[in-house]
PDB file of C-alpha atoms and ligand atoms in Angstrom:
ATOM      1  CA  MET O  12       0.000   0.000   0.000  1.00  0.00           C
ATOM      2  CA  THR O  13       1.327   3.475  -0.827  1.00  0.00           C
ATOM      3  CA  THR O  14      -0.155   6.912  -0.226  1.00  0.00           C
ATOM      4  CA  TRP O  15       0.600  10.038  -2.216  1.00  0.00           C
ATOM      5  CA  HIS O  16      -0.299  13.688  -2.306  1.00  0.00           C
ATOM      6  CA  ALA O  17      -1.430  14.705  -5.779  1.00  0.00           C
ATOM      7  CA  ASN O  18      -0.858  18.459  -6.017  1.00  0.00           C
ATOM      8  CA  ALA O  19      -3.060  20.788  -8.030  1.00  0.00           C
ATOM      9  CA  LYS O  20      -1.636  22.178 -11.254  1.00  0.00           C
ATOM     10  CA  LEU O  21      -1.792  25.943 -11.698  1.00  0.00           C
ATOM     11  CA  THR O  22      -1.287  27.497 -15.115  1.00  0.00           C
ATOM     12  CA  LEU O  23       0.385  30.846 -14.505  1.00  0.00           C
ATOM     13  CA  SER O  24       0.459  31.959 -18.121  1.00  0.00           C
ATOM     14  CA  LEU O  25      -1.050  30.412 -21.237  1.00  0.00           C
ATOM     15  CA  ARG O  26      -0.536  31.294 -24.861  1.00  0.00           C
ATOM     16  CA  ILE O  27      -2.406  29.263 -27.473  1.00  0.00           C
ATOM     17  CA  LEU O  28      -0.411  29.056 -30.674  1.00  0.00           C
ATOM     18  CA  GLN O  29      -2.882  27.350 -33.000  1.00  0.00           C
ATOM     19  CA  ARG O  30      -5.683  24.842 -33.395  1.00  0.00           C
ATOM     20  CA  ARG O  31      -4.281  21.598 -34.759  1.00  0.00           C
ATOM     21  CA  SER O  32      -5.794  19.270 -37.332  1.00  0.00           C
ATOM     22  CA  ASP O  33      -6.515  16.716 -34.548  1.00  0.00           C
ATOM     23  CA  GLY O  34      -8.740  19.280 -32.777  1.00  0.00           C
ATOM     24  CA  PHE O  35      -6.286  19.890 -29.924  1.00  0.00           C
ATOM     25  CA  HIS O  36      -4.368  23.154 -29.556  1.00  0.00           C
ATOM     26  CA  ASP O  37      -0.645  23.847 -29.478  1.00  0.00           C
ATOM     27  CA  LEU O  38       0.187  25.571 -26.213  1.00  0.00           C
ATOM     28  CA  ASP O  39       2.968  27.531 -24.609  1.00  0.00           C
ATOM     29  CA  ALA O  40       2.118  27.510 -20.903  1.00  0.00           C
ATOM     30  CA  LEU O  41       4.026  28.265 -17.712  1.00  0.00           C
ATOM     31  CA  THR O  42       2.723  25.855 -15.102  1.00  0.00           C
ATOM     32  CA  VAL O  43       3.471  25.108 -11.427  1.00  0.00           C
ATOM     33  CA  SER O  44       2.510  22.469  -8.852  1.00  0.00           C
ATOM     34  CA  VAL O  45       0.876  23.894  -5.732  1.00  0.00           C
ATOM     35  CA  SER O  46       0.458  22.269  -2.314  1.00  0.00           C
ATOM     36  CA  GLU O  47      -3.172  23.382  -1.910  1.00  0.00           C
ATOM     37  CA  PRO O  48      -5.584  22.123  -2.922  1.00  0.00           C
ATOM     38  CA  HIS O  49      -4.260  18.571  -3.175  1.00  0.00           C
ATOM     39  CA  ASP O  50      -5.862  15.146  -3.386  1.00  0.00           C
ATOM     40  CA  THR O  51      -4.632  12.153  -1.362  1.00  0.00           C
ATOM     41  CA  VAL O  52      -4.321   8.952  -3.391  1.00  0.00           C
ATOM     42  CA  ARG O  53      -3.932   5.532  -1.791  1.00  0.00           C
ATOM     43  CA  VAL O  54      -3.066   2.609  -4.018  1.00  0.00           C
ATOM     44  CA  ASP O  55      -3.394  -1.005  -2.802  1.00  0.00           C
ATOM     45  CA  MET O  56      -2.752  -4.177  -4.702  1.00  0.00           C
ATOM     46  CA  GLY O  57      -5.314  -6.942  -4.218  1.00  0.00           C
ATOM     47  CA  ALA O  58      -8.638  -6.112  -5.889  1.00  0.00           C
ATOM     48  CA  GLY O  59      -8.509  -9.482  -7.667  1.00  0.00           C
ATOM     49  CA  ARG O  60      -7.616 -10.577 -11.174  1.00  0.00           C
ATOM     50  CA  ASP O  61      -7.843  -7.843 -13.755  1.00  0.00           C
ATOM     51  CA  ARG O  62      -9.847  -5.592 -11.470  1.00  0.00           C
ATOM     52  CA  VAL O  63      -9.364  -1.859 -10.953  1.00  0.00           C
ATOM     53  CA  GLU O  64     -11.580  -0.411  -8.220  1.00  0.00           C
ATOM     54  CA  VAL O  65     -11.931   3.280  -7.395  1.00  0.00           C
ATOM     55  CA  ALA O  66     -13.409   4.612  -4.140  1.00  0.00           C
ATOM     56  CA  LEU O  67     -14.042   8.293  -3.405  1.00  0.00           C
ATOM     57  CA  THR O  68     -14.033  10.289  -0.180  1.00  0.00           C
ATOM     58  CA  GLY O  69     -13.583  13.970   0.654  1.00  0.00           C
ATOM     59  CA  PRO O  70     -15.369  17.254  -0.003  1.00  0.00           C
ATOM     60  CA  GLU O  71     -14.886  17.430  -3.807  1.00  0.00           C
ATOM     61  CA  THR O  72     -16.341  14.214  -5.227  1.00  0.00           C
ATOM     62  CA  LYS O  73     -19.012  15.981  -7.297  1.00  0.00           C
ATOM     63  CA  GLY O  74     -18.652  15.166 -10.990  1.00  0.00           C
ATOM     64  CA  ILE O  75     -16.122  12.354 -10.378  1.00  0.00           C
ATOM     65  CA  THR O  76     -16.980   8.868 -11.636  1.00  0.00           C
ATOM     66  CA  THR O  77     -15.618   5.596 -10.247  1.00  0.00           C
ATOM     67  CA  GLY O  78     -15.939   3.507 -13.416  1.00  0.00           C
ATOM     68  CA  ALA O  79     -13.382   2.464 -16.017  1.00  0.00           C
ATOM     69  CA  ASP O  80     -13.516   6.000 -17.495  1.00  0.00           C
ATOM     70  CA  ASN O  81     -12.019   7.563 -14.339  1.00  0.00           C
ATOM     71  CA  LEU O  82      -8.566   8.889 -15.326  1.00  0.00           C
ATOM     72  CA  ALA O  83      -6.896   7.248 -12.309  1.00  0.00           C
ATOM     73  CA  ALA O  84      -8.507   3.910 -13.233  1.00  0.00           C
ATOM     74  CA  ARG O  85      -7.322   4.294 -16.831  1.00  0.00           C
ATOM     75  CA  ALA O  86      -3.807   5.040 -15.596  1.00  0.00           C
ATOM     76  CA  ALA O  87      -3.900   1.876 -13.453  1.00  0.00           C
ATOM     77  CA  ARG O  88      -5.128  -0.198 -16.378  1.00  0.00           C
ATOM     78  CA  LYS O  89      -2.315   1.114 -18.533  1.00  0.00           C
ATOM     79  CA  LEU O  90       0.406   0.073 -16.059  1.00  0.00           C
ATOM     80  CA  LEU O  91      -1.274  -3.259 -15.212  1.00  0.00           C
ATOM     81  CA  ASP O  92      -1.145  -4.086 -18.916  1.00  0.00           C
ATOM     82  CA  ARG O  93       2.650  -3.752 -18.763  1.00  0.00           C
ATOM     83  CA  ALA O  94       3.124  -5.855 -15.624  1.00  0.00           C
ATOM     84  CA  LEU O  95       4.145  -9.491 -15.347  1.00  0.00           C
ATOM     85  CA  ASP O  96       1.195 -11.893 -15.046  1.00  0.00           C
ATOM     86  CA  ALA O  97       1.900 -12.747 -11.434  1.00  0.00           C
ATOM     87  CA  ARG O  98       1.769  -9.119 -10.370  1.00  0.00           C
ATOM     88  CA  ARG O  99      -1.090  -8.151 -12.672  1.00  0.00           C
ATOM     89  CA  ALA O 100      -3.183 -10.905 -11.098  1.00  0.00           C
ATOM     90  CA  SER O 101      -3.558  -9.005  -7.865  1.00  0.00           C
ATOM     91  CA  GLY O 102      -5.559  -6.116  -9.354  1.00  0.00           C
ATOM     92  CA  VAL O 103      -5.585  -2.580  -7.922  1.00  0.00           C
ATOM     93  CA  ARG O 104      -7.681  -0.626  -5.429  1.00  0.00           C
ATOM     94  CA  ILE O 105      -7.485   3.161  -5.659  1.00  0.00           C
ATOM     95  CA  ALA O 106      -8.825   5.378  -2.858  1.00  0.00           C
ATOM     96  CA  LEU O 107      -9.133   9.028  -3.890  1.00  0.00           C
ATOM     97  CA  HIS O 108      -9.620  11.626  -1.163  1.00  0.00           C
ATOM     98  CA  LYS O 109     -10.807  14.498  -3.325  1.00  0.00           C
ATOM     99  CA  GLN O 110     -10.033  18.061  -2.311  1.00  0.00           C
ATOM    100  CA  ILE O 111      -9.302  19.455  -5.785  1.00  0.00           C
ATOM    101  CA  PRO O 112     -12.622  20.508  -7.339  1.00  0.00           C
ATOM    102  CA  ALA O 113     -13.531  19.177 -10.784  1.00  0.00           C
ATOM    103  CA  ALA O 114     -13.943  21.572 -13.721  1.00  0.00           C
ATOM    104  CA  ALA O 115     -12.010  24.300 -11.931  1.00  0.00           C
ATOM    105  CA  GLY O 116      -8.931  24.316 -14.191  1.00  0.00           C
ATOM    106  CA  LEU O 117      -6.706  22.812 -11.490  1.00  0.00           C
ATOM    107  CA  GLY O 118      -5.942  19.446 -13.111  1.00  0.00           C
ATOM    108  CA  GLY O 119      -7.333  17.277 -10.304  1.00  0.00           C
ATOM    109  CA  GLY O 120      -8.090  14.200 -12.416  1.00  0.00           C
ATOM    110  CA  SER O 121      -4.680  14.460 -14.097  1.00  0.00           C
ATOM    111  CA  ALA O 122      -2.928  14.785 -10.723  1.00  0.00           C
ATOM    112  CA  ASP O 123      -4.693  11.638  -9.461  1.00  0.00           C
ATOM    113  CA  ALA O 124      -3.701   9.747 -12.622  1.00  0.00           C
ATOM    114  CA  ALA O 125      -0.077  10.896 -12.226  1.00  0.00           C
ATOM    115  CA  ALA O 126      -0.075   9.630  -8.619  1.00  0.00           C
ATOM    116  CA  VAL O 127      -1.374   6.220  -9.741  1.00  0.00           C
ATOM    117  CA  LEU O 128       1.316   6.030 -12.444  1.00  0.00           C
ATOM    118  CA  HIS O 129       4.075   6.745  -9.893  1.00  0.00           C
ATOM    119  CA  ALA O 130       2.517   4.359  -7.342  1.00  0.00           C
ATOM    120  CA  LEU O 131       2.129   1.409  -9.692  1.00  0.00           C
ATOM    121  CA  ASN O 132       5.522   1.949 -11.295  1.00  0.00           C
ATOM    122  CA  ARG O 133       6.831   1.212  -7.802  1.00  0.00           C
ATOM    123  CA  SER O 134       4.344  -1.487  -6.680  1.00  0.00           C
ATOM    124  CA  LEU O 135       4.547  -3.407  -9.954  1.00  0.00           C
ATOM    125  CA  ALA O 136       8.357  -3.004 -10.057  1.00  0.00           C
ATOM    126  CA  LEU O 137       8.198  -1.683 -13.615  1.00  0.00           C
ATOM    127  CA  ASN O 138      11.280   0.533 -13.252  1.00  0.00           C
ATOM    128  CA  LEU O 139      10.010   3.066 -15.765  1.00  0.00           C
ATOM    129  CA  SER O 140      11.685   6.477 -15.806  1.00  0.00           C
ATOM    130  CA  THR O 141       9.669   9.610 -15.026  1.00  0.00           C
ATOM    131  CA  PHE O 142       9.965  10.464 -18.707  1.00  0.00           C
ATOM    132  CA  GLU O 143       8.464   7.083 -19.680  1.00  0.00           C
ATOM    133  CA  ILE O 144       5.608   7.422 -17.174  1.00  0.00           C
ATOM    134  CA  ALA O 145       4.860  10.914 -18.478  1.00  0.00           C
ATOM    135  CA  SER O 146       4.752   9.608 -22.012  1.00  0.00           C
ATOM    136  CA  LEU O 147       2.299   6.829 -21.048  1.00  0.00           C
ATOM    137  CA  GLY O 148       0.204   9.478 -19.273  1.00  0.00           C
ATOM    138  CA  ALA O 149       0.161  11.703 -22.369  1.00  0.00           C
ATOM    139  CA  ASP O 150      -2.023   9.105 -24.110  1.00  0.00           C
ATOM    140  CA  LEU O 151      -4.661   9.593 -21.400  1.00  0.00           C
ATOM    141  CA  GLY O 152      -4.740  13.377 -21.009  1.00  0.00           C
ATOM    142  CA  SER O 153      -2.859  16.518 -22.023  1.00  0.00           C
ATOM    143  CA  ASP O 154      -2.147  17.617 -18.422  1.00  0.00           C
ATOM    144  CA  ILE O 155      -0.808  14.289 -17.130  1.00  0.00           C
ATOM    145  CA  PRO O 156       2.821  14.699 -18.335  1.00  0.00           C
ATOM    146  CA  PHE O 157       3.115  17.940 -16.369  1.00  0.00           C
ATOM    147  CA  CYS O 158       1.549  16.363 -13.265  1.00  0.00           C
ATOM    148  CA  VAL O 159       3.981  13.411 -13.512  1.00  0.00           C
ATOM    149  CA  HIS O 160       6.994  15.784 -13.629  1.00  0.00           C
ATOM    150  CA  GLY O 161       5.609  18.593 -11.456  1.00  0.00           C
ATOM    151  CA  GLY O 162       7.516  21.613 -10.190  1.00  0.00           C
ATOM    152  CA  ALA O 163       7.670  24.587 -12.529  1.00  0.00           C
ATOM    153  CA  ALA O 164       7.743  23.972 -16.264  1.00  0.00           C
ATOM    154  CA  PHE O 165       6.755  25.201 -19.663  1.00  0.00           C
ATOM    155  CA  MET O 166       4.160  22.926 -21.293  1.00  0.00           C
ATOM    156  CA  ARG O 167       4.320  22.857 -25.053  1.00  0.00           C
ATOM    157  CA  GLY O 168       2.763  20.933 -27.914  1.00  0.00           C
ATOM    158  CA  ARG O 169      -0.549  19.515 -26.718  1.00  0.00           C
ATOM    159  CA  GLY O 170       0.994  19.397 -23.223  1.00  0.00           C
ATOM    160  CA  GLU O 171       3.329  16.457 -23.754  1.00  0.00           C
ATOM    161  CA  ILE O 172       6.505  18.551 -24.124  1.00  0.00           C
ATOM    162  CA  ILE O 173       7.710  19.558 -20.661  1.00  0.00           C
ATOM    163  CA  GLU O 174      10.589  21.972 -20.219  1.00  0.00           C
ATOM    164  CA  PRO O 175      11.453  22.415 -16.533  1.00  0.00           C
ATOM    165  CA  THR O 176      12.206  25.939 -15.379  1.00  0.00           C
ATOM    166  CA  THR O 177      13.077  27.694 -12.133  1.00  0.00           C
ATOM    167  CA  LEU O 178      10.840  30.169 -10.338  1.00  0.00           C
ATOM    168  CA  PRO O 179      11.054  31.749  -6.907  1.00  0.00           C
ATOM    169  CA  GLU O 180       8.819  30.126  -4.269  1.00  0.00           C
ATOM    170  CA  LEU O 181       5.299  31.517  -4.508  1.00  0.00           C
ATOM    171  CA  HIS O 182       2.437  31.594  -2.016  1.00  0.00           C
ATOM    172  CA  VAL O 183      -0.720  31.021  -3.969  1.00  0.00           C
ATOM    173  CA  LEU O 184      -4.271  31.896  -2.990  1.00  0.00           C
ATOM    174  CA  VAL O 185      -6.684  29.729  -4.978  1.00  0.00           C
ATOM    175  CA  ALA O 186     -10.357  30.711  -4.940  1.00  0.00           C
ATOM    176  CA  VAL O 187     -13.068  28.510  -6.426  1.00  0.00           C
ATOM    177  CA  PRO O 188     -16.434  30.077  -7.364  1.00  0.00           C
ATOM    178  CA  PRO O 189     -19.777  28.336  -6.884  1.00  0.00           C
ATOM    179  CA  PHE O 190     -19.871  27.348 -10.585  1.00  0.00           C
ATOM    180  CA  ALA O 191     -17.782  24.935 -12.633  1.00  0.00           C
ATOM    181  CA  ILE O 192     -16.490  25.285 -16.217  1.00  0.00           C
ATOM    182  CA  ALA O 193     -15.763  22.206 -18.365  1.00  0.00           C
ATOM    183  CA  THR O 194     -12.627  22.560 -20.497  1.00  0.00           C
ATOM    184  CA  PRO O 195     -13.761  21.405 -23.993  1.00  0.00           C
ATOM    185  CA  PRO O 196     -16.393  24.160 -24.483  1.00  0.00           C
ATOM    186  CA  VAL O 197     -13.776  26.799 -23.585  1.00  0.00           C
ATOM    187  CA  PHE O 198     -11.373  25.586 -26.288  1.00  0.00           C
ATOM    188  CA  ARG O 199     -14.309  25.453 -28.712  1.00  0.00           C
ATOM    189  CA  ALA O 200     -15.246  29.040 -27.790  1.00  0.00           C
ATOM    190  CA  TRP O 201     -11.625  30.095 -28.424  1.00  0.00           C
ATOM    191  CA  ASP O 202     -11.980  28.669 -31.954  1.00  0.00           C
ATOM    192  CA  VAL O 203     -15.365  30.375 -32.497  1.00  0.00           C
ATOM    193  CA  LEU O 204     -13.961  33.717 -31.306  1.00  0.00           C
ATOM    194  CA  GLY O 205     -11.258  33.428 -33.978  1.00  0.00           C
ATOM    195  CA  GLY O 206      -8.365  32.433 -31.736  1.00  0.00           C
ATOM    196  CA  PRO O 207      -7.935  35.629 -29.686  1.00  0.00           C
ATOM    197  CA  HIS O 208      -4.816  36.510 -27.721  1.00  0.00           C
ATOM    198  CA  SER O 209      -5.729  37.949 -24.343  1.00  0.00           C
ATOM    199  CA  ASP O 210      -4.503  41.484 -23.792  1.00  0.00           C
ATOM    200  CA  ARG O 211      -4.961  41.434 -19.996  1.00  0.00           C
ATOM    201  CA  VAL O 212      -1.455  41.179 -18.612  1.00  0.00           C
ATOM    202  CA  VAL O 213      -0.874  40.475 -14.906  1.00  0.00           C
ATOM    203  CA  THR O 214       2.518  41.350 -13.492  1.00  0.00           C
ATOM    204  CA  GLY O 215       3.506  38.530 -11.164  1.00  0.00           C
ATOM    205  CA  PRO O 216       5.808  38.733  -8.125  1.00  0.00           C
ATOM    206  CA  ALA O 217       9.506  39.400  -8.787  1.00  0.00           C
ATOM    207  CA  GLY O 218      11.084  36.735 -10.973  1.00  0.00           C
ATOM    208  CA  VAL O 219       7.779  35.502 -12.377  1.00  0.00           C
ATOM    209  CA  GLY O 220       7.302  38.011 -15.182  1.00  0.00           C
ATOM    210  CA  GLU O 221       4.205  39.025 -17.090  1.00  0.00           C
ATOM    211  CA  LEU O 222       1.296  36.580 -17.166  1.00  0.00           C
ATOM    212  CA  VAL O 223      -1.490  36.249 -19.739  1.00  0.00           C
ATOM    213  CA  ASN O 224      -4.196  33.666 -20.368  1.00  0.00           C
ATOM    214  CA  ASP O 225      -5.472  33.332 -23.930  1.00  0.00           C
ATOM    215  CA  LEU O 226      -8.390  31.204 -22.690  1.00  0.00           C
ATOM    216  CA  GLU O 227      -9.753  34.023 -20.552  1.00  0.00           C
ATOM    217  CA  PRO O 228     -11.996  35.651 -23.217  1.00  0.00           C
ATOM    218  CA  ALA O 229     -13.274  32.186 -24.194  1.00  0.00           C
ATOM    219  CA  ALA O 230     -13.982  31.193 -20.574  1.00  0.00           C
ATOM    220  CA  GLU O 231     -15.878  34.468 -20.085  1.00  0.00           C
ATOM    221  CA  ARG O 232     -17.922  33.693 -23.169  1.00  0.00           C
ATOM    222  CA  VAL O 233     -18.833  30.220 -21.843  1.00  0.00           C
ATOM    223  CA  GLU O 234     -19.501  31.463 -18.270  1.00  0.00           C
ATOM    224  CA  PRO O 235     -19.864  35.266 -18.041  1.00  0.00           C
ATOM    225  CA  HIS O 236     -19.949  35.117 -14.223  1.00  0.00           C
ATOM    226  CA  VAL O 237     -16.264  34.216 -14.154  1.00  0.00           C
ATOM    227  CA  ARG O 238     -15.309  37.814 -14.893  1.00  0.00           C
ATOM    228  CA  ASP O 239     -17.409  39.207 -12.017  1.00  0.00           C
ATOM    229  CA  PHE O 240     -15.922  36.549  -9.764  1.00  0.00           C
ATOM    230  CA  ARG O 241     -12.361  37.431 -10.753  1.00  0.00           C
ATOM    231  CA  GLU O 242     -12.960  41.151 -10.262  1.00  0.00           C
ATOM    232  CA  ALA O 243     -14.582  40.601  -6.846  1.00  0.00           C
ATOM    233  CA  LEU O 244     -11.597  38.429  -5.881  1.00  0.00           C
ATOM    234  CA  GLU O 245      -9.195  41.184  -6.959  1.00  0.00           C
ATOM    235  CA  ARG O 246     -11.061  43.752  -4.843  1.00  0.00           C
ATOM    236  CA  ALA O 247     -11.052  41.475  -1.780  1.00  0.00           C
ATOM    237  CA  ALA O 248      -7.433  40.384  -2.209  1.00  0.00           C
ATOM    238  CA  ALA O 249      -6.303  43.896  -3.251  1.00  0.00           C
ATOM    239  CA  ALA O 250      -4.156  42.312  -5.971  1.00  0.00           C
ATOM    240  CA  PRO O 251      -4.584  41.152  -9.581  1.00  0.00           C
ATOM    241  CA  ALA O 252      -5.867  37.610 -10.147  1.00  0.00           C
ATOM    242  CA  ILE O 253      -5.253  35.077 -12.897  1.00  0.00           C
ATOM    243  CA  LEU O 254      -7.758  32.599 -14.292  1.00  0.00           C
ATOM    244  CA  ALA O 255      -6.611  29.005 -13.646  1.00  0.00           C
ATOM    245  CA  GLY O 256      -6.359  27.511 -17.149  1.00  0.00           C
ATOM    246  CA  SER O 257      -9.883  27.251 -18.560  1.00  0.00           C
ATOM    247  CA  GLY O 258     -11.366  28.149 -15.124  1.00  0.00           C
ATOM    248  CA  SER O 259     -13.449  28.352 -13.095  1.00  0.00           C
ATOM    249  CA  ALA O 260     -10.908  28.842 -10.255  1.00  0.00           C
ATOM    250  CA  CYS O 261      -8.863  32.040 -10.032  1.00  0.00           C
ATOM    251  CA  ALA O 262      -5.593  32.581  -8.204  1.00  0.00           C
ATOM    252  CA  VAL O 263      -3.577  35.429  -6.676  1.00  0.00           C
ATOM    253  CA  LEU O 264       0.215  35.105  -6.377  1.00  0.00           C
ATOM    254  CA  PHE O 265       2.306  36.406  -3.473  1.00  0.00           C
ATOM    255  CA  ASP O 266       5.987  36.239  -2.581  1.00  0.00           C
ATOM    256  CA  ASP O 267       5.177  36.852   1.099  1.00  0.00           C
ATOM    257  CA  PRO O 268       3.237  34.201   3.082  1.00  0.00           C
ATOM    258  CA  ASP O 269       1.811  36.754   5.522  1.00  0.00           C
ATOM    259  CA  ALA O 270       0.374  38.822   2.674  1.00  0.00           C
ATOM    260  CA  ALA O 271      -1.216  35.668   1.252  1.00  0.00           C
ATOM    261  CA  GLU O 272      -2.817  34.785   4.607  1.00  0.00           C
ATOM    262  CA  ALA O 273      -4.080  38.359   5.099  1.00  0.00           C
ATOM    263  CA  ALA O 274      -5.652  38.230   1.629  1.00  0.00           C
ATOM    264  CA  ARG O 275      -7.206  34.856   2.412  1.00  0.00           C
ATOM    265  CA  ALA O 276      -8.903  36.331   5.498  1.00  0.00           C
ATOM    266  CA  ARG O 277     -10.378  39.147   3.419  1.00  0.00           C
ATOM    267  CA  VAL O 278     -11.522  36.818   0.629  1.00  0.00           C
ATOM    268  CA  ASP O 279     -13.105  34.480   3.213  1.00  0.00           C
ATOM    269  CA  GLU O 280     -14.939  37.425   4.712  1.00  0.00           C
ATOM    270  CA  SER O 281     -16.197  38.586   1.324  1.00  0.00           C
ATOM    271  CA  ALA O 282     -17.972  35.200   0.938  1.00  0.00           C
ATOM    272  CA  ILE O 283     -17.600  35.291  -2.851  1.00  0.00           C
ATOM    273  CA  ALA O 284     -15.892  31.906  -3.165  1.00  0.00           C
ATOM    274  CA  ARG O 285     -17.054  28.441  -2.153  1.00  0.00           C
ATOM    275  CA  LEU O 286     -13.453  27.371  -1.447  1.00  0.00           C
ATOM    276  CA  VAL O 287     -10.418  29.497  -0.583  1.00  0.00           C
ATOM    277  CA  VAL O 288      -7.004  27.958   0.133  1.00  0.00           C
ATOM    278  CA  VAL O 289      -3.450  29.207   0.378  1.00  0.00           C
ATOM    279  CA  GLY O 290      -0.690  26.868  -0.753  1.00  0.00           C
ATOM    280  CA  ARG O 291       2.837  27.184  -1.980  1.00  0.00           C
ATOM    281  CA  THR O 292       4.632  26.065  -5.080  1.00  0.00           C
ATOM    282  CA  ARG O 293       6.117  22.570  -4.839  1.00  0.00           C
ATOM    283  CA  ALA O 294       9.030  20.886  -6.589  1.00  0.00           C
ATOM    284  CA  ARG O 295       6.922  17.839  -7.460  1.00  0.00           C
ATOM    285  CA  GLY O 296       3.408  17.135  -8.698  1.00  0.00           C
ATOM    286  CA  VAL O 297       3.156  13.858  -6.789  1.00  0.00           C
ATOM    287  CA  GLU O 298       4.712  13.314  -3.355  1.00  0.00           C
ATOM    288  CA  PRO O 299       4.819  10.144  -1.243  1.00  0.00           C
ATOM    289  CA  VAL O 300       3.178  10.500   2.166  1.00  0.00           C
ATOM    290  CA  GLU O 301       5.125   8.696   4.872  1.00  0.00           C
ATOM    291  CA  PRO O 302       2.911   6.356   6.930  1.00  0.00           C
TER     292      PRO O 302
HETATM  293  O1  C5P E 426      -6.319  16.020 -23.129  1.00  0.00           O
HETATM  294  P1  C5P E 426      -7.561  16.273 -22.363  1.00  0.00           P
HETATM  295  O2  C5P E 426      -8.576  15.157 -22.543  1.00  0.00           O
HETATM  296  O3  C5P E 426      -7.328  16.569 -20.916  1.00  0.00           O
HETATM  297  O4  C5P E 426      -8.216  17.579 -22.958  1.00  0.00           O
HETATM  298  C1  C5P E 426      -9.512  17.979 -22.631  1.00  0.00           C
HETATM  299  C2  C5P E 426     -10.050  18.870 -23.732  1.00  0.00           C
HETATM  300  O5  C5P E 426      -9.336  20.102 -23.748  1.00  0.00           O
HETATM  301  C3  C5P E 426      -9.869  18.291 -25.110  1.00  0.00           C
HETATM  302  O6  C5P E 426     -10.989  17.539 -25.461  1.00  0.00           O
HETATM  303  C4  C5P E 426      -9.758  19.530 -25.955  1.00  0.00           C
HETATM  304  O7  C5P E 426     -11.053  20.032 -26.185  1.00  0.00           O
HETATM  305  C5  C5P E 426      -9.076  20.521 -25.061  1.00  0.00           C
HETATM  306  N1  C5P E 426      -7.623  20.644 -25.252  1.00  0.00           N
HETATM  307  C6  C5P E 426      -7.141  21.217 -26.403  1.00  0.00           C
HETATM  308  N2  C5P E 426      -5.789  21.357 -26.571  1.00  0.00           N
HETATM  309  C7  C5P E 426      -4.932  20.965 -25.620  1.00  0.00           C
HETATM  310  C8  C5P E 426      -5.407  20.388 -24.418  1.00  0.00           C
HETATM  311  C9  C5P E 426      -6.766  20.256 -24.272  1.00  0.00           C
HETATM  312  O8  C5P E 426      -7.912  21.585 -27.288  1.00  0.00           O
HETATM  313  N3  C5P E 426      -3.616  21.134 -25.793  1.00  0.00           N
END
């Protein structure tokens, strides 16, 4: 049995280069792992031959399925298929304690899948490199390679090209509104709008540079409330906010932990968000939890 923290993924800046012939989009995105929110993923062998079972607990299970389509289950299936018969025979039980909301732009399902890939690489003694695990994950979802590597990185291509980078430690306030936004309609809206580049530039803390999100106009088209939410967050936090990927979460970046906590108190008091957390950037997307 192994237990892992699966950290949320936060896109700090996102340029979309073009729509591809396969319907996906070529990206150039600066992305970080953050400690909050995170899911906790426990992986046990022993569900029985060829079985992958998923159980859910925690406050953010809404919209998460436990069937074969669950990304963590698909990740398990993929590694089981590569294991020796004797090991494969035991099957896998996955317990997901969900604290990362779905359809918030925080990569929760991808983080869980990345944790399962790391866990089963170890439990099934597959000895795959991180690069190989990331490449298996890329078949399942565009955000999984980043979640497998974690830290701070540029995501390019569809998301499968990861170029690690170095950023100063950030304290990150993540605020989730009472509405969700699914990703595919936002990319479709970007196409319909003619592929706009966002002209709203947020200046991040020192060493982070200027941040843009080309999906912001498209997300506002799909869910107009996201703009009001972001502006209310900026008033409460007294600092500019970024949209997390395709939304619906927004985030405010700080280099000072006390400033982040003070902003969290004000955002809590404003009662605009259904979830407000402060985390910090982490060097890994998936971290083992010692028993
Ligand atoms: O790869 P994944 O299944 O996570 O992507 C979800 C959706 O996001 C895709 O169906 C597609 O609409 C959109 N997407 C995209 N280009 C990317 C990543 C995601 O168009 N690079």
